GROMACS .gro file of C-alpha atoms in nm:
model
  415
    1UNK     CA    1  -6.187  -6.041  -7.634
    2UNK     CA    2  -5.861  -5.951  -7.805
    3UNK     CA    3  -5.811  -5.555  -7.790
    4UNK     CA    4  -5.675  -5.444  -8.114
    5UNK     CA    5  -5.618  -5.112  -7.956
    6UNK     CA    6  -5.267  -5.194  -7.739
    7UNK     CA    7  -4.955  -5.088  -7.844
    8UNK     CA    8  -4.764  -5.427  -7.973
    9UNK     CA    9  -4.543  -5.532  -7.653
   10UNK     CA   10  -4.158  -5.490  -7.633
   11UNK     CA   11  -3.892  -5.734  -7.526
   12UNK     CA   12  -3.536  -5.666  -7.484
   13UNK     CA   13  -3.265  -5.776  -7.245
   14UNK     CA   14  -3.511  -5.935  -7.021
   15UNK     CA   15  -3.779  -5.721  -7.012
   16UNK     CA   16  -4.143  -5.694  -7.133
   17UNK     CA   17  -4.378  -5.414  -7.171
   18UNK     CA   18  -4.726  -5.462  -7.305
   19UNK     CA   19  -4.772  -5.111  -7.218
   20UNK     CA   20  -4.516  -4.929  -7.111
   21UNK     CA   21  -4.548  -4.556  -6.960
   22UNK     CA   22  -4.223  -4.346  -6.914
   23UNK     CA   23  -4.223  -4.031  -6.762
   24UNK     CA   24  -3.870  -3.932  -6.740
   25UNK     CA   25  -3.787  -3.562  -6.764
   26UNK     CA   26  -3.476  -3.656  -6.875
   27UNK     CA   27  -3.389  -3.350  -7.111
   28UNK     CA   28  -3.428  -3.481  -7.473
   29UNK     CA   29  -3.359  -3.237  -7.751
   30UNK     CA   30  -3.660  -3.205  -7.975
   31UNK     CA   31  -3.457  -3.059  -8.307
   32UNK     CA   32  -3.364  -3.307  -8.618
   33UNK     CA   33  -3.081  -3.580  -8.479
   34UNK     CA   34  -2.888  -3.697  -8.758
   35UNK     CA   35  -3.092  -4.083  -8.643
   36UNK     CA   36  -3.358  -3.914  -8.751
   37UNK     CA   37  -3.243  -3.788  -9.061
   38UNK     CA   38  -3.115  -4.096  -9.209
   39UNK     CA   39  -3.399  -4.333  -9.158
   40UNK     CA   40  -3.524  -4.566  -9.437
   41UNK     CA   41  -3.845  -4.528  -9.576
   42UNK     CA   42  -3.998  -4.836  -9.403
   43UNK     CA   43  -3.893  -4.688  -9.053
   44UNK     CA   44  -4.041  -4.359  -9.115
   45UNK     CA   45  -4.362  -4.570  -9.231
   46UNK     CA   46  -4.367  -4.707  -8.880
   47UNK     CA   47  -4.348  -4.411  -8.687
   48UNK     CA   48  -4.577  -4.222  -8.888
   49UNK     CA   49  -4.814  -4.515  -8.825
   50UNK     CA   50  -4.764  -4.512  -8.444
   51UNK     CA   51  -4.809  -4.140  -8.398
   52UNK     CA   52  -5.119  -4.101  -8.648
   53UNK     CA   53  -5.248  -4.418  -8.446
   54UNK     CA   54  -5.129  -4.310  -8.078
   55UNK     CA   55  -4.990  -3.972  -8.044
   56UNK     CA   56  -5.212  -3.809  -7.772
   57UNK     CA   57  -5.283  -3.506  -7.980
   58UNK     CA   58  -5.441  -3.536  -8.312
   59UNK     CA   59  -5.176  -3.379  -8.568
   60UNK     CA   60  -5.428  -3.406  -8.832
   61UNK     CA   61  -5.143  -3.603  -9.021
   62UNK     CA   62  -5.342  -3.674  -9.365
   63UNK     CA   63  -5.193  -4.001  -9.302
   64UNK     CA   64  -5.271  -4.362  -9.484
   65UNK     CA   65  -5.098  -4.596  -9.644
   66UNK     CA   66  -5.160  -4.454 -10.038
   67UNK     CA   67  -4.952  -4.096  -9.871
   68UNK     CA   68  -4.658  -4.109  -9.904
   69UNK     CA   69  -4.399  -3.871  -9.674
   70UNK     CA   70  -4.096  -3.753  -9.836
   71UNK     CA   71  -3.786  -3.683  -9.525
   72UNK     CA   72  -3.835  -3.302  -9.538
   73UNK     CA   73  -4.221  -3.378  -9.462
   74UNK     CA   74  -4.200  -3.605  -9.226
   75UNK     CA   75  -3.891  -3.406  -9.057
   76UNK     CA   76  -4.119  -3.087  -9.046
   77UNK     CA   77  -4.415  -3.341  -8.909
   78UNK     CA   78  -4.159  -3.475  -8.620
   79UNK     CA   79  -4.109  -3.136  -8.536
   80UNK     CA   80  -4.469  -3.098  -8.428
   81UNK     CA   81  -4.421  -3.322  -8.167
   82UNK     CA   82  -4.371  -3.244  -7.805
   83UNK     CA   83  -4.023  -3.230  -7.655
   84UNK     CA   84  -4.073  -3.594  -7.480
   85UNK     CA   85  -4.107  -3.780  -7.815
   86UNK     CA   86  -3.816  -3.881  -7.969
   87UNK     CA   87  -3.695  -4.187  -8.146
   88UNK     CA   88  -3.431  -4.355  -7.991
   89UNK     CA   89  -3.155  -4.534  -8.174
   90UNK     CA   90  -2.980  -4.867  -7.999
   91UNK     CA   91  -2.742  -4.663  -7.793
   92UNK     CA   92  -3.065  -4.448  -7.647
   93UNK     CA   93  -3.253  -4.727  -7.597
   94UNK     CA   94  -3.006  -4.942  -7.400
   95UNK     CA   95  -2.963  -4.585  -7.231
   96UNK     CA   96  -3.316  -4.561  -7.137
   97UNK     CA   97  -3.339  -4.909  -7.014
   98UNK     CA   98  -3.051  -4.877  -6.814
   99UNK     CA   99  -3.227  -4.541  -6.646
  100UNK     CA  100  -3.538  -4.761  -6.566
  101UNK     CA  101  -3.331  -5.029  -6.390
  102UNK     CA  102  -3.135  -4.754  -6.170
  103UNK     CA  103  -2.844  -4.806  -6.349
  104UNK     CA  104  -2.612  -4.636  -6.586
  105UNK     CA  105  -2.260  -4.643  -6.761
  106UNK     CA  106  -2.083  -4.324  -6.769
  107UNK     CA  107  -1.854  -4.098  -6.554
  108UNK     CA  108  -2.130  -3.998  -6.299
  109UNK     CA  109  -2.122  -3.657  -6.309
  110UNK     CA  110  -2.450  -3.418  -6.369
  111UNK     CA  111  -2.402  -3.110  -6.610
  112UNK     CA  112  -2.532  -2.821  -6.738
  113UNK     CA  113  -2.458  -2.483  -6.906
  114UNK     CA  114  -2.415  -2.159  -6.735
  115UNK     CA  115  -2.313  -1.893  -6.957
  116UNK     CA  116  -2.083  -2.033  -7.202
  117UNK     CA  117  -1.943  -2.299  -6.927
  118UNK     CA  118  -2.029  -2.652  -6.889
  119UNK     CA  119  -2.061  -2.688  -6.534
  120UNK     CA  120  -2.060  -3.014  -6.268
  121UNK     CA  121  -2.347  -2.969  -6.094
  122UNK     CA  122  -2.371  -3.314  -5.898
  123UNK     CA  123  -2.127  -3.636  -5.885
  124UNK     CA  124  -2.264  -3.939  -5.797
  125UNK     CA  125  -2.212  -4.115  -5.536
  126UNK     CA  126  -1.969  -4.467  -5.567
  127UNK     CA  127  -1.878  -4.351  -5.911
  128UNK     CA  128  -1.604  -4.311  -6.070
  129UNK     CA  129  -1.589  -3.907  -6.105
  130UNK     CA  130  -1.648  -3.962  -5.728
  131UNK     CA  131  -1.318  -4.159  -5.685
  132UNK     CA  132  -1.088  -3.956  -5.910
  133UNK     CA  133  -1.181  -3.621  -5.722
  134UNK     CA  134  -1.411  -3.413  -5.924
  135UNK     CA  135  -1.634  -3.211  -5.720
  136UNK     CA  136  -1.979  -3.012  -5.785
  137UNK     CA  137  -1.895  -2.659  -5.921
  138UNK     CA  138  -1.595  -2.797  -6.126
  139UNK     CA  139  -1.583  -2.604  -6.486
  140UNK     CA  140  -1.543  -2.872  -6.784
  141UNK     CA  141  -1.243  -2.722  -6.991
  142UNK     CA  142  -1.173  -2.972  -7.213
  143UNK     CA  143  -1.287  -3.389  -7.275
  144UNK     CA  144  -1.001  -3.612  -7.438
  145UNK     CA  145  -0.794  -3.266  -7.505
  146UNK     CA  146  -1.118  -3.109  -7.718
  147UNK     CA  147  -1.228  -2.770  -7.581
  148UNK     CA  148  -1.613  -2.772  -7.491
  149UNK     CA  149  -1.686  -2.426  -7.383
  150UNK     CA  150  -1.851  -2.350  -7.716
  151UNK     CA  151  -2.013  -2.679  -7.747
  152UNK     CA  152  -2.386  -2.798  -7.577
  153UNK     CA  153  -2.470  -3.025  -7.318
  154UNK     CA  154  -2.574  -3.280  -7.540
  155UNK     CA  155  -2.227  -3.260  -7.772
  156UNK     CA  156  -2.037  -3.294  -7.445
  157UNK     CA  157  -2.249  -3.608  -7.332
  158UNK     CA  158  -2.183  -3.723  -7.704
  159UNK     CA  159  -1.794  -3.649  -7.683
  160UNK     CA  160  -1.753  -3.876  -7.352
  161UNK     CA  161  -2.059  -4.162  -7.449
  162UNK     CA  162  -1.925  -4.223  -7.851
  163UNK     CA  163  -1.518  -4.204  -7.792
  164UNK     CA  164  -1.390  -4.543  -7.832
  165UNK     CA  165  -1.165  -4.515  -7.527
  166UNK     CA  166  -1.328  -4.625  -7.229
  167UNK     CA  167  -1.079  -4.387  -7.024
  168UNK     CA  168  -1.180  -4.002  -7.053
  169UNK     CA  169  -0.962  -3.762  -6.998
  170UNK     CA  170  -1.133  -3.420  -6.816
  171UNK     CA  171  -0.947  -3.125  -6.745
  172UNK     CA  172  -1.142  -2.826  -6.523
  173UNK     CA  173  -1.119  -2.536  -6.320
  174UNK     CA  174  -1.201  -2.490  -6.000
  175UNK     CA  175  -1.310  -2.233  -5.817
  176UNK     CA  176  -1.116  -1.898  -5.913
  177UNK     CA  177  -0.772  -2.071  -5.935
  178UNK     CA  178  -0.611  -1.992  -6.326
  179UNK     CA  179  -0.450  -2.350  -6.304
  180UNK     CA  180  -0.636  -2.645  -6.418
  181UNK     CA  181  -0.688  -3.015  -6.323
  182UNK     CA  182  -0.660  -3.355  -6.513
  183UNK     CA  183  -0.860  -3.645  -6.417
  184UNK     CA  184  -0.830  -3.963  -6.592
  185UNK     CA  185  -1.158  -4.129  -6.546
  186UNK     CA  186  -1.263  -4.423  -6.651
  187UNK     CA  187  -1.639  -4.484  -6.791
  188UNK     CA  188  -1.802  -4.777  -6.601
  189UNK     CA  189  -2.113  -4.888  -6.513
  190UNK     CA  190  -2.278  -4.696  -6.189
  191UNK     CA  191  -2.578  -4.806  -5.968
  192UNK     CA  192  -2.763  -4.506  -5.887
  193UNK     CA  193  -2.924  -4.466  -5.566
  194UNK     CA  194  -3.314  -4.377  -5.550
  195UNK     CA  195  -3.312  -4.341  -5.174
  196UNK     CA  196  -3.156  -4.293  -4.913
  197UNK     CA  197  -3.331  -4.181  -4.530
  198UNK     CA  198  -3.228  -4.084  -4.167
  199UNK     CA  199  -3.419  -4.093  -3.846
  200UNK     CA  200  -3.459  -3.709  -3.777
  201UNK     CA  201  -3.497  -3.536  -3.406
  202UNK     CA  202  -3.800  -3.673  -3.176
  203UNK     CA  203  -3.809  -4.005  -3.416
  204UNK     CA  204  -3.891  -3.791  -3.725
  205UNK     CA  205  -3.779  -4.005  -4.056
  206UNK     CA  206  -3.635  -3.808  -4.358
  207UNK     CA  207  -3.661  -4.011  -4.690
  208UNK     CA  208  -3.481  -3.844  -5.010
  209UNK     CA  209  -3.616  -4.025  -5.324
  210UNK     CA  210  -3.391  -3.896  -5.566
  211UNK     CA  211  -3.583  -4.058  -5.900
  212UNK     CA  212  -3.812  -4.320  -5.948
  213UNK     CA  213  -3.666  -4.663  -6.094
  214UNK     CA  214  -3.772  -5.030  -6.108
  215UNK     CA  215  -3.625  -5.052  -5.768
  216UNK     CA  216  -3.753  -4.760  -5.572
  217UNK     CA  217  -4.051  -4.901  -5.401
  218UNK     CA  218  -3.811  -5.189  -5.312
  219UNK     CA  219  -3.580  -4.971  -5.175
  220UNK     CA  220  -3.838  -4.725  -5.029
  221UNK     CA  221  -3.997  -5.002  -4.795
  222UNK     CA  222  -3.661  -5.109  -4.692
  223UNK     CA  223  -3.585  -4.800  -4.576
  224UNK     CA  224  -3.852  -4.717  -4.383
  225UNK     CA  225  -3.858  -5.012  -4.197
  226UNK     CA  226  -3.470  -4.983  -4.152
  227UNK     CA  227  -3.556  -4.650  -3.978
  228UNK     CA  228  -3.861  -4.786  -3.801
  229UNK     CA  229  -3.589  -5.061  -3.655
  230UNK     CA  230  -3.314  -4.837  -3.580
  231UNK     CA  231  -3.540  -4.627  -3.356
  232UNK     CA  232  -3.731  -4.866  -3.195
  233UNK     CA  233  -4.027  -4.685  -3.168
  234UNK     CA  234  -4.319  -4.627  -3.443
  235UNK     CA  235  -4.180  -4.297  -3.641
  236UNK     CA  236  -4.411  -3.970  -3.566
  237UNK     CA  237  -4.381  -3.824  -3.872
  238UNK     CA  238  -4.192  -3.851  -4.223
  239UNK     CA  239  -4.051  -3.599  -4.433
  240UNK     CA  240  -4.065  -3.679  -4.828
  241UNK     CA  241  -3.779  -3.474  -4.995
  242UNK     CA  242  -3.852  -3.500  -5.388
  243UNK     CA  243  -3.672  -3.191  -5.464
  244UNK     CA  244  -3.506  -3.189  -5.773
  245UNK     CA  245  -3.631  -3.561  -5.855
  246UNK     CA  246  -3.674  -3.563  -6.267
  247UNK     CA  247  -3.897  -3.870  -6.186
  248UNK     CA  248  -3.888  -4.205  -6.363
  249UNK     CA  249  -4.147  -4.492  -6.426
  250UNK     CA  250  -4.536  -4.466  -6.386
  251UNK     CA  251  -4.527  -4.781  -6.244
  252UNK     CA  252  -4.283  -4.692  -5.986
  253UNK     CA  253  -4.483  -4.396  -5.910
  254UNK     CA  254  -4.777  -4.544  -5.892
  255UNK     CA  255  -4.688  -4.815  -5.611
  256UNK     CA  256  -4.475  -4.561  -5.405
  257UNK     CA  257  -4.761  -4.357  -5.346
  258UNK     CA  258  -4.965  -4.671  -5.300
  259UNK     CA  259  -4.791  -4.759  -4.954
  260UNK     CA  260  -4.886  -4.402  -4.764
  261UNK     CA  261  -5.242  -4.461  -4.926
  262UNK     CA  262  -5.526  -4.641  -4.746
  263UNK     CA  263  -5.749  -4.536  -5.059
  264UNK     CA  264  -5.857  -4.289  -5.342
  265UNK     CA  265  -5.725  -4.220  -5.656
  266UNK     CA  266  -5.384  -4.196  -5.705
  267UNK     CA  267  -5.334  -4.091  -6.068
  268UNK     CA  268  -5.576  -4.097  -6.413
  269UNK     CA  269  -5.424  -4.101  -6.776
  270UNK     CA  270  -5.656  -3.996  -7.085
  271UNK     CA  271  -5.560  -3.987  -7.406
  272UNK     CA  272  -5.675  -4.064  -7.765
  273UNK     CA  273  -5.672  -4.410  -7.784
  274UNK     CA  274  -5.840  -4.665  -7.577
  275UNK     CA  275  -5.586  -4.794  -7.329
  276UNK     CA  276  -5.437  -4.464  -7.296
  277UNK     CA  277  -5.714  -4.355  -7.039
  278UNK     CA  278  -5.722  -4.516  -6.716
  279UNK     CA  279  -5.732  -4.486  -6.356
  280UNK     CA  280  -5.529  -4.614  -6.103
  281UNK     CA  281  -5.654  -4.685  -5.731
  282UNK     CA  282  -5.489  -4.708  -5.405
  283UNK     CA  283  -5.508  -5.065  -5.273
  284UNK     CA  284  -5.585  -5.117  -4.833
  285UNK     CA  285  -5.257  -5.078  -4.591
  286UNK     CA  286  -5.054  -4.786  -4.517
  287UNK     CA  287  -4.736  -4.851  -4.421
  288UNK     CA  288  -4.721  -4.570  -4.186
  289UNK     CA  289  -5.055  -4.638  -4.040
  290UNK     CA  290  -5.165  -4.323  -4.091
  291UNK     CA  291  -4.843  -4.139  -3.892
  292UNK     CA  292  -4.813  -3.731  -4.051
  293UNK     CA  293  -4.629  -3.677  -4.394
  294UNK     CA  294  -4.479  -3.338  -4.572
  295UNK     CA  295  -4.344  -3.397  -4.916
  296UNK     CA  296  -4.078  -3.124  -4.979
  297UNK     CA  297  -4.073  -3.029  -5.390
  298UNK     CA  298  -3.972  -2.718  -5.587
  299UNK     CA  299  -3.925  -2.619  -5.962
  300UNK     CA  300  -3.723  -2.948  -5.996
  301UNK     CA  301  -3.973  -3.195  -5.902
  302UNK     CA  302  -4.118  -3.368  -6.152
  303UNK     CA  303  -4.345  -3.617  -6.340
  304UNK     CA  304  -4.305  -3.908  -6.124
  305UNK     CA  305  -4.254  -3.711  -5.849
  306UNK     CA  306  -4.558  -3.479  -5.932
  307UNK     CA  307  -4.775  -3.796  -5.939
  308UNK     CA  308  -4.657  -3.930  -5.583
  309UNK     CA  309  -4.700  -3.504  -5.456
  310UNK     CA  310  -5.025  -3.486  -5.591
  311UNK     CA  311  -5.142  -3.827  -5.483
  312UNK     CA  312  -5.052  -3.772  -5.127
  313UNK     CA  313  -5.162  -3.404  -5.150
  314UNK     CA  314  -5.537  -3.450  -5.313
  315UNK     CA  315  -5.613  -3.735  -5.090
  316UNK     CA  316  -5.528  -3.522  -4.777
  317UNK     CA  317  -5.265  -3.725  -4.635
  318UNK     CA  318  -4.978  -3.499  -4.668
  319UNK     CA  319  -4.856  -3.191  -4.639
  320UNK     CA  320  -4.686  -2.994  -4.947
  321UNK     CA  321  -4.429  -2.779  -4.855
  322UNK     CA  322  -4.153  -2.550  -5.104
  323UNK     CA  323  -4.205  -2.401  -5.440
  324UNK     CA  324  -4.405  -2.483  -5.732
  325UNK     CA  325  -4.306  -2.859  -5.949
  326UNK     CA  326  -4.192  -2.805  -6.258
  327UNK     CA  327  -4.518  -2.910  -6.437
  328UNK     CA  328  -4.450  -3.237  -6.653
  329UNK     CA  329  -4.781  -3.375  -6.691
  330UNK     CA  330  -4.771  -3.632  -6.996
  331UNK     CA  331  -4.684  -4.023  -7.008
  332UNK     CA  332  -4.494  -4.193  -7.257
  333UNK     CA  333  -4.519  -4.484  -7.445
  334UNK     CA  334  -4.224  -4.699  -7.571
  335UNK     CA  335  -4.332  -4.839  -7.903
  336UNK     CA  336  -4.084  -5.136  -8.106
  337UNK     CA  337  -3.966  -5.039  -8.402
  338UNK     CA  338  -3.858  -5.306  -8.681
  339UNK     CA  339  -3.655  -5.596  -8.512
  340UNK     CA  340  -3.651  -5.449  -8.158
  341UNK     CA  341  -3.320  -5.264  -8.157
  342UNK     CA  342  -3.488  -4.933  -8.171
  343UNK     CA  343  -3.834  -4.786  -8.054
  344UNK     CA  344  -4.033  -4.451  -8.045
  345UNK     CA  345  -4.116  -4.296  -7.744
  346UNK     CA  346  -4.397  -4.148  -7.797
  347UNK     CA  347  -4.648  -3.882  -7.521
  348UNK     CA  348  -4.945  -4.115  -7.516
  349UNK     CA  349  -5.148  -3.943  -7.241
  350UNK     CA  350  -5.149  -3.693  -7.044
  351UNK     CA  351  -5.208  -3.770  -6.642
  352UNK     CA  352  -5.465  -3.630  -6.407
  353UNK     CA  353  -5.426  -3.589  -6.055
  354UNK     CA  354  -5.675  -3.713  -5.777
  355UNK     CA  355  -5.883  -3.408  -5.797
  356UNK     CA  356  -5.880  -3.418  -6.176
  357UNK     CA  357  -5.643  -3.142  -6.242
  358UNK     CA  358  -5.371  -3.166  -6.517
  359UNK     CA  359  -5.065  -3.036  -6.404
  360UNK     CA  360  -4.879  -2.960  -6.741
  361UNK     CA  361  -4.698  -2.682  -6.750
  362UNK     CA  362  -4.855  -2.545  -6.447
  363UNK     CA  363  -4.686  -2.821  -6.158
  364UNK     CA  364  -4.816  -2.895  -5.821
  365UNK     CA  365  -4.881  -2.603  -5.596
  366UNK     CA  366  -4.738  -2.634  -5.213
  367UNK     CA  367  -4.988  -2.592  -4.925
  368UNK     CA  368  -4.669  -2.378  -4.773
  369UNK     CA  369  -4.468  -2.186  -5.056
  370UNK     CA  370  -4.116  -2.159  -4.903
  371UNK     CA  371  -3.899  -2.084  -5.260
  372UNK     CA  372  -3.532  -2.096  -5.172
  373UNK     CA  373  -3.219  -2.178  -5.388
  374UNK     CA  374  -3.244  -2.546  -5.489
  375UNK     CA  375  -3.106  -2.794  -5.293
  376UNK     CA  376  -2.862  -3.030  -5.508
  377UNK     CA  377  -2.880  -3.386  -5.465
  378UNK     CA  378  -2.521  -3.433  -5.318
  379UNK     CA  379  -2.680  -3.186  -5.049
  380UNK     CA  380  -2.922  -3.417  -4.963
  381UNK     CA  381  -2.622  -3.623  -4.755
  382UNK     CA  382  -2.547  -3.342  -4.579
  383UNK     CA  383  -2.854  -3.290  -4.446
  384UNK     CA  384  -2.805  -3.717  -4.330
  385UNK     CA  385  -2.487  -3.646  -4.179
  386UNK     CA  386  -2.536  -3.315  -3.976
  387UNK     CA  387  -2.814  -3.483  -3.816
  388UNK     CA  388  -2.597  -3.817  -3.762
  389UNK     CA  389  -2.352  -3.566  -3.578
  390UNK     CA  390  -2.660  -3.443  -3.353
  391UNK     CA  391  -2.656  -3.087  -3.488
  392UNK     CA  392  -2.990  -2.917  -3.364
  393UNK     CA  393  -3.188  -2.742  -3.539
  394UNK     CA  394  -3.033  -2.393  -3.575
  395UNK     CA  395  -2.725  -2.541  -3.621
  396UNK     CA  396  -2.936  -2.728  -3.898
  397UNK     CA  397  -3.038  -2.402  -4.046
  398UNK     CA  398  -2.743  -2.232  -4.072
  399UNK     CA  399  -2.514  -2.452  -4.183
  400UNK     CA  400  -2.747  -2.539  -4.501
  401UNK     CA  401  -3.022  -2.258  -4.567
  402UNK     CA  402  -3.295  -2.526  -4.539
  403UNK     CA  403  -3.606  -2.361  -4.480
  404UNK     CA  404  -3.815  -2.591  -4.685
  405UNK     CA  405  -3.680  -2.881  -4.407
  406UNK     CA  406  -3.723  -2.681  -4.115
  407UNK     CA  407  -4.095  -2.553  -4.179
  408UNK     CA  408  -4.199  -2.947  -4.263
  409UNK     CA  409  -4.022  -3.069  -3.916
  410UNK     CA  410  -4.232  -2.761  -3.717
  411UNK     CA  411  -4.556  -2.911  -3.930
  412UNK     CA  412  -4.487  -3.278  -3.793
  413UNK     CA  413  -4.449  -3.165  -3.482
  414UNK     CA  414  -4.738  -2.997  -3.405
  415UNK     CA  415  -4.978  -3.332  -3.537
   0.00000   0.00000   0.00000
C-alpha cells in the first residue's frame, strides 16, 4: 500500500532521498535572509504546505488552501521556527550536499567571533589556507581589501563564497605583532577528512571522527582494521574522540554505531507525521568483538555524534568520558521545492536515545565529567604525532593538557 504520508523524494547531482534526515549543527542563522524575503507567492505556498504538513511541532498555522499569507505573515510565521529550519537557495543547497559527501569548496579555514574579531580557529588539512600559511589564532583584518571587524561570521563567509574572483585576498594579524600578513588564496574544492586514528601505548587504538559524512563508516572500518594490521595483534581497547564533532547524516550515524553494537536500540525518531517516528536497531557483529570503548565528547559534540555517544553509552558498551554534548536533539528533513534547485530543510523529529531520553538542549551526560578547555580539531594530530614519536604518557600530558585522553587510556587499561 502506497503511503501518502512520505515526504516527495529529492534528486540532484546523483543523489536520491526518499527520506532524508540531516542533523548538521552547522550554525544556520534563523533571522529573515533576503532568499527568504523575495520569494514568489507559489514558493511560499509550498513551504507553508510542508511545515503545516511536517513541521514536528504543531504551529497551529490556520493554514489551507482558501488562506492566503501575505510576506510579513508568513515572515513572522518562519520566524517561529527552530534555528535548524531554513530554506536553502541553490548556492546552500549545493553547499549542503557538498557537506554530506565530505566535501567542500572554499579556503578551509574555520571561524568565529571573539569580541569584535573574526578569528581562525582551525585550517584544514590539504587545503589551500593550509598551503599559503595561515595558521589557527590568525585575526581576519580584511577579505579582498574590505575591513571585517565590524561585520558577522556569516557576512564574512558571504564576502569570500559570492566574490566573483576565485582568488581571495586575506590580510591578518598574528599573535601581538602590529604588522600584518597577505595571503593570496585561492578558493578550491577541499576533501575533508572524517577520520583519522593511531595505535596508542599497549595496542590501544585512538579514532578521531571529526563529523559524520556519506563516507565515514567507510572510512571508519578502514581505519580500524588499518590499526588492527599495523599492530598485529587484536587492539585492547579503543578510544572514540568526538570532541568538537558538529555531526552530520543520520544515516551515517546510525551505521557507525552499528559496527561496536552486537544489539539494542541505537536511536528512535518521533514526530508528527507518520514516517517521522521510527526506530532503528543494531544488526549482529561487532567489529571489535566486544574489546573496551571510551568515547571522549564535550560541549562541542553533537547531533550525530550525540546519537553514536548515546548509542554506545545506553547499551553499556562504552564508557563516556569529558563534559556535557552540546544537546542537539532534532532531525531534519530536506524537502524539494519547485523544480529541484532549492528545498526546505525542515526539523521533522526529534530523536530518542536507547533509554528513551531526548537529549535537546540538555546533551549527553559523561559517566566521568573531566571539563577542560576544548580541544581543536587541528589538535587532534598532535595528539597522532606525539604518540608516533613514542612520547609517554606524562610527556603526553604536559605537552597538551589532555585529561579527557589520559583518564579514558587508565579506564581501558584496567578492563
Amino acid at each position: 500500500m502506497k503511503n501518502n504520508n512520505v515526504i516527495p523524494a529529492f534528486k540532484k547531482a546523483g543523489y536520491a532521498f526518499s527520506l532524508l534526515l540531516f542533523t548538521f549543527t552547522l550554525v544556520l542563522n534563523n533571522a529573515f535572509a533576503s532568499s527568504v524575503k523575495n520569494l514568489k507567492s507559489q514558493q511560499i505556498d509550498e513551504i507553508l504546505f510542508n511545515i503545516h504538513a511536517y513541521y514536528v511541532d504543531d504551529l497551529d498555522l490556520q493554514n489551507s488552501h482558501y488562506v492566503q499569507y501575505n510576506n510579513k505573515q508568513f515572515e513572522r510565521l518562519y520566524s517561529k521556527l527552530d534555528p535548524y529550519s531554513k530554506y536553502l537557495n541553490e548556492h546552500e543547497l549545493d553547499a549542503l550536499f557538498d557537506n554530506t559527501n565530505g566535501q567542500y569548496t572554499g579556503l578551509g579555514i574555520e571561524v568565529k567571533k571573539v569580541d569584535t574579531d573574526i578569528k581562525i580557529v582551525n585550517v584544514v588539512n590539504n587545503s589551500p589556507a593550509k598551503e599559503a600559511g595561515i595558521l589557527a589564532g590568525d585575526i581576519i583584518v580584511s577579505v579582498n581589501q574590505k575591513t571585517v571587524n565590524l561585520l558577522s561570521v556569516s557576512e564574512v563567509a558571504t564576502l569570500i563564497k559570492e566574490n566573483k574572483f576565485t582568488t581571495i585576498n586575506l590580510t591578518v594579524k598574528r599573535n601581538e605583532s602590529p604588522e600584518v600578513l597577505s595571503f593570496n588564496v585561492a578558493r578550491t574544492q577541499i576533501q575533508l577528512e572524517s577520520v583519522n586514528s593511531k595505535v596508542l601505548e599497549s595496542g590501544i587504538g585512538y579514532l578521531a571522527i571529526n563529523s559524520f559524512s556519506n563516507h565515514t563508516l567507510h572510512e571508519v572500518a578502514l581505519q580500524i582494521a588499518a590499526m588492527q594490521n599495523n599492530y598485529d595483534y587484536p587492539l585492547l581497547g579503543l578510544v572514540i574522540d568526538l570532541r568538537d564533532n558538529p555531526g552530520g547524516t543520520l544515516k551515517s550515524a546510525i551505521a557507525v554505531s552499528d559496527l561496536f553494537l552486537e544489539s539494542g536500540t541505537i536511536v528512535t525518531t518521533k514526530g508528527r507525521y507518520f514516517d517521522a517516528n521510527q526506530a532503528f536497531y543494531a544488526k549482529r557483529g561487532d567489529i571489535l568483538k566486544g574489546v573496551p570503548i571510551v568515547v571522549l565528547i564535550n560541549e562541542n559534540s553533537a547531533s550525530a555524534a550525540e546519537i553514536l555517544a548515546g548509542a554506545l553509552k545506553d547499551n553499556n558498551r562504552a564508557k563516556v568520558v569529558g563534559s556535557q554534548s552540546f544537546g542537539k536533539g532534532s532531525v531534519q528533513s530536506l524537502i524539494p521545492l519547485g523544480d529541484g534547485n532549492t528545498a526546505l530543510k525542515l526539523t521533522t523529529a526529534k530523536y530518542f536515545t536507547p533509554s528513551g531520553e531526548s537529549i535537546d538542549g540538555v546533551g549527553i551526560k559523561p559517566d566521568v565529567t573531566i571539563n577542560q578547555t576544548t580541544l581543536p580539531q587541528n589538535n587532534k594530530a598532535v595528539i597522532i604525532k606525539n604518540e608516533q614519536v613514542k612520547n609517554n604518557q606524562h610527556q603526553l600530558v604536559n605537552s597538551l593538557a589532555d585529561l579527557q585522553l589520559v583518564k579514558a587510556k587508565q579506564l581501558l587499561s584496567m578492563q
